[in-house]
Short mmCIF file of C-alpha atoms and ligand atoms in Angstrom, two decimals:
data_model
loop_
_atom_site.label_atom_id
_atom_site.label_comp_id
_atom_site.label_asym_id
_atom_site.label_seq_id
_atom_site.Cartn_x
_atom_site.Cartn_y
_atom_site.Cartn_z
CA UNK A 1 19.83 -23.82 -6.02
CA UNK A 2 18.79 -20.51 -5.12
CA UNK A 3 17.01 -18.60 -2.12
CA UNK A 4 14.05 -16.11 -3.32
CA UNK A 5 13.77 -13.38 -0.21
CA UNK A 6 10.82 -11.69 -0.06
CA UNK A 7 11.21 -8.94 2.34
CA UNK A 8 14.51 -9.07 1.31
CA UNK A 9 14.63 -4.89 1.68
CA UNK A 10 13.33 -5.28 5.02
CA UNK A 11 14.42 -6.12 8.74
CA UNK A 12 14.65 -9.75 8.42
CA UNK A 13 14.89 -10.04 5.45
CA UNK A 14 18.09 -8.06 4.80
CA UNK A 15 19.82 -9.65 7.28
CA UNK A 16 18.60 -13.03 6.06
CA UNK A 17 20.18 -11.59 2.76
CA UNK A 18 23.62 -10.81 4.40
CA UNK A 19 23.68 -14.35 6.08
CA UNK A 20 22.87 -16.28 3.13
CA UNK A 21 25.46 -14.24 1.36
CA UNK A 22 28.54 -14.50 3.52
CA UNK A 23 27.72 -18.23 3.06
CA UNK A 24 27.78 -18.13 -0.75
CA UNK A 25 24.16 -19.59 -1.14
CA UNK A 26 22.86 -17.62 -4.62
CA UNK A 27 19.69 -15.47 -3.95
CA UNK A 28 17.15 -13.35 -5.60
CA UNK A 29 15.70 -10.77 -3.65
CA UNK A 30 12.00 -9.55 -4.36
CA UNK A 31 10.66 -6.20 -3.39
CA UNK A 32 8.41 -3.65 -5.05
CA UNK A 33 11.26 -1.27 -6.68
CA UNK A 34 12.99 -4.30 -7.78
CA UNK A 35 16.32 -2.80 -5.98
CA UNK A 36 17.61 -4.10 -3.44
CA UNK A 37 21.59 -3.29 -3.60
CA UNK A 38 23.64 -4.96 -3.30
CA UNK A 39 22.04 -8.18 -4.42
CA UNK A 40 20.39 -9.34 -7.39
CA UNK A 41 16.31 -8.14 -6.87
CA UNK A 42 13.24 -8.22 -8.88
CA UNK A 43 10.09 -6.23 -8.97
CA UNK A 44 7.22 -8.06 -6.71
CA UNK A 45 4.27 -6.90 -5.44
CA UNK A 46 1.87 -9.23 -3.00
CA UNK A 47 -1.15 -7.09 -4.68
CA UNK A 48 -0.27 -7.40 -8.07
CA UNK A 49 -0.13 -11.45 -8.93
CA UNK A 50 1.33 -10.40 -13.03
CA UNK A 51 4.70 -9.71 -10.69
CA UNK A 52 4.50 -13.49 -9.51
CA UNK A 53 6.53 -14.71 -12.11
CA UNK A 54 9.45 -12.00 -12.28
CA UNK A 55 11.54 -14.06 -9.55
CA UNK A 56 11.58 -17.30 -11.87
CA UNK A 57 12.05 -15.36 -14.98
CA UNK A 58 14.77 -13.60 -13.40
CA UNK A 59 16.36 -16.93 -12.02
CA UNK A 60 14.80 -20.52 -12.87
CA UNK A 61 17.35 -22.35 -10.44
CA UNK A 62 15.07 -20.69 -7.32
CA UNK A 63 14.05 -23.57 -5.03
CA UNK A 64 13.77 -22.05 -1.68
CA UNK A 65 11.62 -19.50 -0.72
CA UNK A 66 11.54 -17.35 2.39
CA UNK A 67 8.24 -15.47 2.93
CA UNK A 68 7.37 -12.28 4.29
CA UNK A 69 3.68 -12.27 4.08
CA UNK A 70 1.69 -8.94 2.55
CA UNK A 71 0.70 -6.17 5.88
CA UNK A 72 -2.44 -5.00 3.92
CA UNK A 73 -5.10 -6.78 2.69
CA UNK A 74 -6.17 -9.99 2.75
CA UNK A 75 -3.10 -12.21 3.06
CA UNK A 76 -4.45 -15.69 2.12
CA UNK A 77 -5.88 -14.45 -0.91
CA UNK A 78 -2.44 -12.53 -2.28
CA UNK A 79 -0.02 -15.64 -1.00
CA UNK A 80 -2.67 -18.50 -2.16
CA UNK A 81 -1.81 -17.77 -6.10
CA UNK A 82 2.00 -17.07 -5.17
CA UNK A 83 2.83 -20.59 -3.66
CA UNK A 84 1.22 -22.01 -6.77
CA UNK A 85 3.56 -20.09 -9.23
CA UNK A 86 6.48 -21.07 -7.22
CA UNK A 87 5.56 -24.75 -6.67
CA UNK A 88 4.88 -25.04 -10.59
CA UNK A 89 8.22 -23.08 -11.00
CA UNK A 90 10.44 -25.79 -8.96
CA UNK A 91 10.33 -24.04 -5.63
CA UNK A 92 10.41 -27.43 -3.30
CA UNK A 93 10.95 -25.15 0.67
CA UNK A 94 8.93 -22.68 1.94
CA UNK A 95 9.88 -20.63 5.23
CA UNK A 96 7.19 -18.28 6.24
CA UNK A 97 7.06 -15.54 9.03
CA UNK A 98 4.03 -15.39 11.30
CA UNK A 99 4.07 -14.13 14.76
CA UNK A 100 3.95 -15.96 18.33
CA UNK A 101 0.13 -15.63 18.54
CA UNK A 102 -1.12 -16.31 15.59
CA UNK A 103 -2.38 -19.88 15.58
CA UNK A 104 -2.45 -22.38 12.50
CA UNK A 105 -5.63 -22.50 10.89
CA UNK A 106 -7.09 -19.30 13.22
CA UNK A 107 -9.05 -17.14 11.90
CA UNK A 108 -6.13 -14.48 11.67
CA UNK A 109 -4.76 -13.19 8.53
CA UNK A 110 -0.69 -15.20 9.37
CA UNK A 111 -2.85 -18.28 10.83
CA UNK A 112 -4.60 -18.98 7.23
CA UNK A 113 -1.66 -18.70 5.42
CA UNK A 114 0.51 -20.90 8.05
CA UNK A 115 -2.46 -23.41 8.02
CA UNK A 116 -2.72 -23.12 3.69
CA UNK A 117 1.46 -23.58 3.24
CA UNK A 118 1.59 -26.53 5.85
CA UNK A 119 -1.28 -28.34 3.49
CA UNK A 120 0.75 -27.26 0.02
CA UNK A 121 2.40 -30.89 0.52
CA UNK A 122 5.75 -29.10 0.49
CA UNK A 123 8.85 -28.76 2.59
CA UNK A 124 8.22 -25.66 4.88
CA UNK A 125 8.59 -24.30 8.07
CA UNK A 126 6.84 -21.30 10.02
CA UNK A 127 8.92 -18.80 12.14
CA UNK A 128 6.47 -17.37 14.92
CA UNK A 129 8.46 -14.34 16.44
CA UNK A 130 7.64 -12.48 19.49
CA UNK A 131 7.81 -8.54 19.81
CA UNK A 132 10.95 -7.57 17.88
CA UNK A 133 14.10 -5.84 20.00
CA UNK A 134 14.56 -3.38 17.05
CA UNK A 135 10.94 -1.91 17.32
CA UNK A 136 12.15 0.62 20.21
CA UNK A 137 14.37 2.10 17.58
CA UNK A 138 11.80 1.59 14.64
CA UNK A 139 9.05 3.09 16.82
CA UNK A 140 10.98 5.59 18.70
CA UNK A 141 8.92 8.37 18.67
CA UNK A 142 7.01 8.63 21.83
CA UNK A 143 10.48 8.14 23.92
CA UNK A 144 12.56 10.72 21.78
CA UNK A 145 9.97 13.81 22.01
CA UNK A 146 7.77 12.44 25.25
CA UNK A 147 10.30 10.33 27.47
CA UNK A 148 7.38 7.78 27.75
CA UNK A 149 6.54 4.20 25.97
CA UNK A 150 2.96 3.44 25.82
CA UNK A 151 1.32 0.12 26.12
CA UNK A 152 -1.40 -1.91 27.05
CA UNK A 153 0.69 -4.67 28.41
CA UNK A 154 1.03 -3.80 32.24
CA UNK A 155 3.03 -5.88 33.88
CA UNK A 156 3.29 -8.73 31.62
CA UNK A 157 6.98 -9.57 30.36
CA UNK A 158 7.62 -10.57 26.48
CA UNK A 159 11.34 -12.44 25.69
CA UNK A 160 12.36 -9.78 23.25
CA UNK A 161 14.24 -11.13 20.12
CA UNK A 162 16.75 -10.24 17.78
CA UNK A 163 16.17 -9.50 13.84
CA UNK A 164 19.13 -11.19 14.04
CA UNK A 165 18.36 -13.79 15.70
CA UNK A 166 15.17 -14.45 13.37
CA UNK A 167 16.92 -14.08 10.36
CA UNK A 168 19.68 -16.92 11.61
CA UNK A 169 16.70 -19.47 12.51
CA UNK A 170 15.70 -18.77 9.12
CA UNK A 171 18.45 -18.83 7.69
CA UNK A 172 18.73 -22.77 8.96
CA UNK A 173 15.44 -23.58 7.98
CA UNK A 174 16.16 -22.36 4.88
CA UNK A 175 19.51 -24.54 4.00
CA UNK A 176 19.26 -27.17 6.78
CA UNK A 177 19.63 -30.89 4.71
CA UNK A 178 15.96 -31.83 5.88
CA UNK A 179 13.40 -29.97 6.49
CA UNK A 180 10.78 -29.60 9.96
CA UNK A 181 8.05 -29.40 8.19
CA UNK A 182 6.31 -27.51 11.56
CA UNK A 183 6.07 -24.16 13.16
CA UNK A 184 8.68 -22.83 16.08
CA UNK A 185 8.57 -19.61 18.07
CA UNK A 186 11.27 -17.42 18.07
CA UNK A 187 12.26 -15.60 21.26
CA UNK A 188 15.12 -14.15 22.93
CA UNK A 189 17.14 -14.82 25.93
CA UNK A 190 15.70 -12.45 28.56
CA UNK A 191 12.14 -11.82 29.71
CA UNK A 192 11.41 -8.13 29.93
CA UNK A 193 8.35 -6.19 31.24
CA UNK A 194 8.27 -2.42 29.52
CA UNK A 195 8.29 -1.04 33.11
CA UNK A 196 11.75 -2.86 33.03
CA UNK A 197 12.72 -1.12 29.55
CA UNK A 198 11.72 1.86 30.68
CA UNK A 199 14.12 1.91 33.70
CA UNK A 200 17.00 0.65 31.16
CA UNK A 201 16.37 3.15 28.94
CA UNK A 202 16.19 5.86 31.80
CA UNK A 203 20.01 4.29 32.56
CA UNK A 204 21.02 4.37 29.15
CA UNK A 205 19.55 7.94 27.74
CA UNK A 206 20.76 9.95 31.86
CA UNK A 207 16.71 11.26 31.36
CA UNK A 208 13.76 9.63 33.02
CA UNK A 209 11.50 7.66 30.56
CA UNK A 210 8.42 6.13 32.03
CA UNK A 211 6.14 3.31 30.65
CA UNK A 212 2.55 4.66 30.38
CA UNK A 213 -0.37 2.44 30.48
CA UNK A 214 -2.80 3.22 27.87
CA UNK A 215 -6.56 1.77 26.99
CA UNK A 216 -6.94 -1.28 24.30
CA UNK A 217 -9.18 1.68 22.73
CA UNK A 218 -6.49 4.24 22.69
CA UNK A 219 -4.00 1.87 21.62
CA UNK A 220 -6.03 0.44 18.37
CA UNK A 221 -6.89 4.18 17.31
CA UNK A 222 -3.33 4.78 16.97
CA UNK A 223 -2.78 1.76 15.11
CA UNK A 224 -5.85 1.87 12.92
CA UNK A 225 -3.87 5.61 11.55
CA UNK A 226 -1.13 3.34 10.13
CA UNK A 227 -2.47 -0.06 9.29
CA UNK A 228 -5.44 -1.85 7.76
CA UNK A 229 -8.57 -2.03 10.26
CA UNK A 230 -8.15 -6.23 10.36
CA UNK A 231 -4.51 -6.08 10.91
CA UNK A 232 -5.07 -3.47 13.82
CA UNK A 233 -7.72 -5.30 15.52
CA UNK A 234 -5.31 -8.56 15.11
CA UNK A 235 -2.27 -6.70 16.84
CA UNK A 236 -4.54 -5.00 19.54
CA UNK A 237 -5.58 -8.41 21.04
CA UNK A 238 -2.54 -9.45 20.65
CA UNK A 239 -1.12 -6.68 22.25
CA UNK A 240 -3.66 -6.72 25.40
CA UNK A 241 -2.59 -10.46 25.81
CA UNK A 242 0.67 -9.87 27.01
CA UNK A 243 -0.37 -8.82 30.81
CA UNK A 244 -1.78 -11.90 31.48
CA UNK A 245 1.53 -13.90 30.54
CA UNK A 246 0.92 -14.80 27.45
CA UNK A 247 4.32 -14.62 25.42
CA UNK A 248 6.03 -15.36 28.87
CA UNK A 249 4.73 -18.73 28.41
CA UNK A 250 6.82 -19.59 25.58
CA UNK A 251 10.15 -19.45 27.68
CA UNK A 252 11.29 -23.30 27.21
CA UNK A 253 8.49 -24.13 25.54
CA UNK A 254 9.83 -27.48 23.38
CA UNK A 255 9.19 -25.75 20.30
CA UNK A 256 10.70 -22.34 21.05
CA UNK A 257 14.34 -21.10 19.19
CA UNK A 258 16.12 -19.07 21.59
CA UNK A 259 18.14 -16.30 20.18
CA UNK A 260 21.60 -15.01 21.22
CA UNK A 261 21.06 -10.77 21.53
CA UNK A 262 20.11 -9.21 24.25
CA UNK A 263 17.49 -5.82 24.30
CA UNK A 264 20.33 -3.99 26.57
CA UNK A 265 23.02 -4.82 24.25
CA UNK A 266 20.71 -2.81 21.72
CA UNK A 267 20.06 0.04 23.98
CA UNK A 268 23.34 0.62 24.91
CA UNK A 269 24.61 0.81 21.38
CA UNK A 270 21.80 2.43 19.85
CA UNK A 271 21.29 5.44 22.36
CA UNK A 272 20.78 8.12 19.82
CA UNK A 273 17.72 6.64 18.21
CA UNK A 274 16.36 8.22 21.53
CA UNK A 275 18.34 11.15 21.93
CA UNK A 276 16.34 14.52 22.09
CA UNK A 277 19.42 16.45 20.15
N1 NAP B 1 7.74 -6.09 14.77
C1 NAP B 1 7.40 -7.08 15.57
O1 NAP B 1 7.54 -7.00 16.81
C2 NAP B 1 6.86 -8.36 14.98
C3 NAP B 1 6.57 -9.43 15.84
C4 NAP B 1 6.14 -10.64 15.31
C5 NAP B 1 5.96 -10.77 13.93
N2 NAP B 1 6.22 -9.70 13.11
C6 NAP B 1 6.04 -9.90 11.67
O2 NAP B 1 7.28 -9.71 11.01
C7 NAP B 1 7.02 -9.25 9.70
C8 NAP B 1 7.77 -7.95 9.45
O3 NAP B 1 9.11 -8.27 9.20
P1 NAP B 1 10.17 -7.13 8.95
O4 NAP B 1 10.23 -6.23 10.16
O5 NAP B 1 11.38 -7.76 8.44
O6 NAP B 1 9.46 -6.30 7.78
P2 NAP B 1 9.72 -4.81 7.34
O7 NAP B 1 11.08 -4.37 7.76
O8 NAP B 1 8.53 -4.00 7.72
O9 NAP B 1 9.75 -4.97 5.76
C9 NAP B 1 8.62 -5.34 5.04
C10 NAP B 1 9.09 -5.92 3.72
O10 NAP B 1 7.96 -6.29 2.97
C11 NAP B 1 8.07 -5.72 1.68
N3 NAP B 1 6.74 -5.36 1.23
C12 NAP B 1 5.86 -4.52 1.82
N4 NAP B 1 4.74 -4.46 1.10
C13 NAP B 1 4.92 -5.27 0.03
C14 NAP B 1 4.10 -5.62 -1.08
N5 NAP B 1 2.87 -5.11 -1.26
N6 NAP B 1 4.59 -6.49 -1.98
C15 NAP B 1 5.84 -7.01 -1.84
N7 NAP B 1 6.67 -6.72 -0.82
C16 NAP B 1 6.19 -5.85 0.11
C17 NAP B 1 8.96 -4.52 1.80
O11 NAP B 1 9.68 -4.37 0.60
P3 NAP B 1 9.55 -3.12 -0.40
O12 NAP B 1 9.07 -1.94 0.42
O13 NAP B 1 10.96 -2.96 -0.92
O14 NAP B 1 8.62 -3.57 -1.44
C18 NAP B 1 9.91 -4.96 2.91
O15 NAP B 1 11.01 -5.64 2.37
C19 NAP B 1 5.53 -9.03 9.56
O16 NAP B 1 4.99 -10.20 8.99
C20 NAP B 1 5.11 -8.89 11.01
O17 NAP B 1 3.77 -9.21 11.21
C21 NAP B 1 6.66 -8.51 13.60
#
């Protein structure tokens, strides 16, 4: 047996990669380079289907597969002739990364490919995580140089989660002795609105940081300079769904996996992502 990682140089991913390998499961991680120390990785690209086959050449004992669907372009159509490689390869479990709101069988880009793998007639399960702790140190800029974090979200509060905390459900869907075979959502343990973040972050930086409201138009011009025009419009609503309650909702829902970390845990011990020096 062994774990392909896709994503494996990313956030989830590379802790997925550090779990799996401090429980001596063998894995294969795929990324476009093909590096990835310090595991084992192969060249893989979601737009470029003659890289499909590098994992299997590289290891034919790969019969798990964790997913990190492609950001740009259509995703269907790049994962669609991947899961049929893999599944004539031997690959027999599928665990795929989609996000809280994006529905099975939607018309979103995550909700096509969750609705496609759930009809493969395979073993899978889909991870739908809410708004990732680690983004106020990925996307740090606008509290480092501005002392502000802009949203569209109000007052509406979203149970932050872990990398972590993904990567471990993952990590059990990925080796547990049977399969679910459904979708979960993936939160953390603390609901938190970003007028509350802002006030931690005030606490944890000594300067004032304020959370400034900003237009669903302002907010999908800034995304449309870094990501594809669908994707965009997809995060956007998303996005403006949170001040009515949405992700709150999800807070014991029966199919929700709580995480352990908590957002002030991160704050407090990543305080220079936001320092000014
Ligand atoms: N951030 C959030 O709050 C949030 C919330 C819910 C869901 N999500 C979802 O979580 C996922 C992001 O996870 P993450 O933060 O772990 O990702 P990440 O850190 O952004 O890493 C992306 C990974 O994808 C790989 N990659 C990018 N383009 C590729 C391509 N064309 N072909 C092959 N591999 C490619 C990258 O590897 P190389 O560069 O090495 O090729 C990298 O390992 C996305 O699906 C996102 O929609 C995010």
């Amino acid at each position: 047996m062994t774990i392909l990682v896709t994503g494996g140089t990313g956030n989830i991913g590379g802790a997925l990669a550090r779990l799996l390998q401090a429980a001596n499961y063998p894995l294969i991680i795929s990324s476009r380079k093909g590096v990835a120390e310090p595991f084992k990785a192969v060249k893989f690209d979601w737009s470029d289907p003659s890289t499909f086959e590098n994992p299997f050449n590289a290891d034919p004992n790969i019969d798990r597969v964790f997913v990190i669907a492609p950001i740009s372009g259509d995703a269907l159509e790049q994962t669609k002739p991947f899961f049929k490689v893999a599944i004539e390869k031997g690959v027999k479990r599928f665990v795929l990364i989609t996000a809280t709101q994006a529905e099975k069988g939607d018309n979103s880009q995550y909700g096509k490919v969750h609705e496609h793998l759930a009809n493969l007639g395979v073993e899978y399960t889909v991870l739908r995580p809410t708004w990732f702790i680690e983004n106020f140190g990925q996307f740090s800029h606008t509290i480092r140089e501005n002392d502000e974090i802009l949203s569209v979200t109000g007052k509406g509060r979203i149970p932050f989660v872990s990398v972590q905390d993904i990567a471990k459900a993952a990590f059990d869907a990925l080796t547990a002795e049977k399969s679910a075979n459904t979708d979960y959502f993936v939160i953390g343990p603390e609901l938190w609105s970003y007028d509350d973040v802002a006030a931690a972050l005030t606490e944890v930086t000594g300067r004032k940081i304020v959370h400034r409201l900003i237009s669903l138009e302002e907010q999908l011009a800034s995304f449309k300079l870094w990501m594809d025009e669908e994707y965009a419009i997809e995060l956007n609503t998303y996005e403006g769904r949170i001040a009515s309650g949405i992700e709150e909702k999800n807070v014991g829902h029966p199919k929700a996996i709580t995480g352990k970390h908590k957002l002030r845990d991160y704050l407090e011990a990543n305080k220079q992502l936001w320092s000014k020096a």
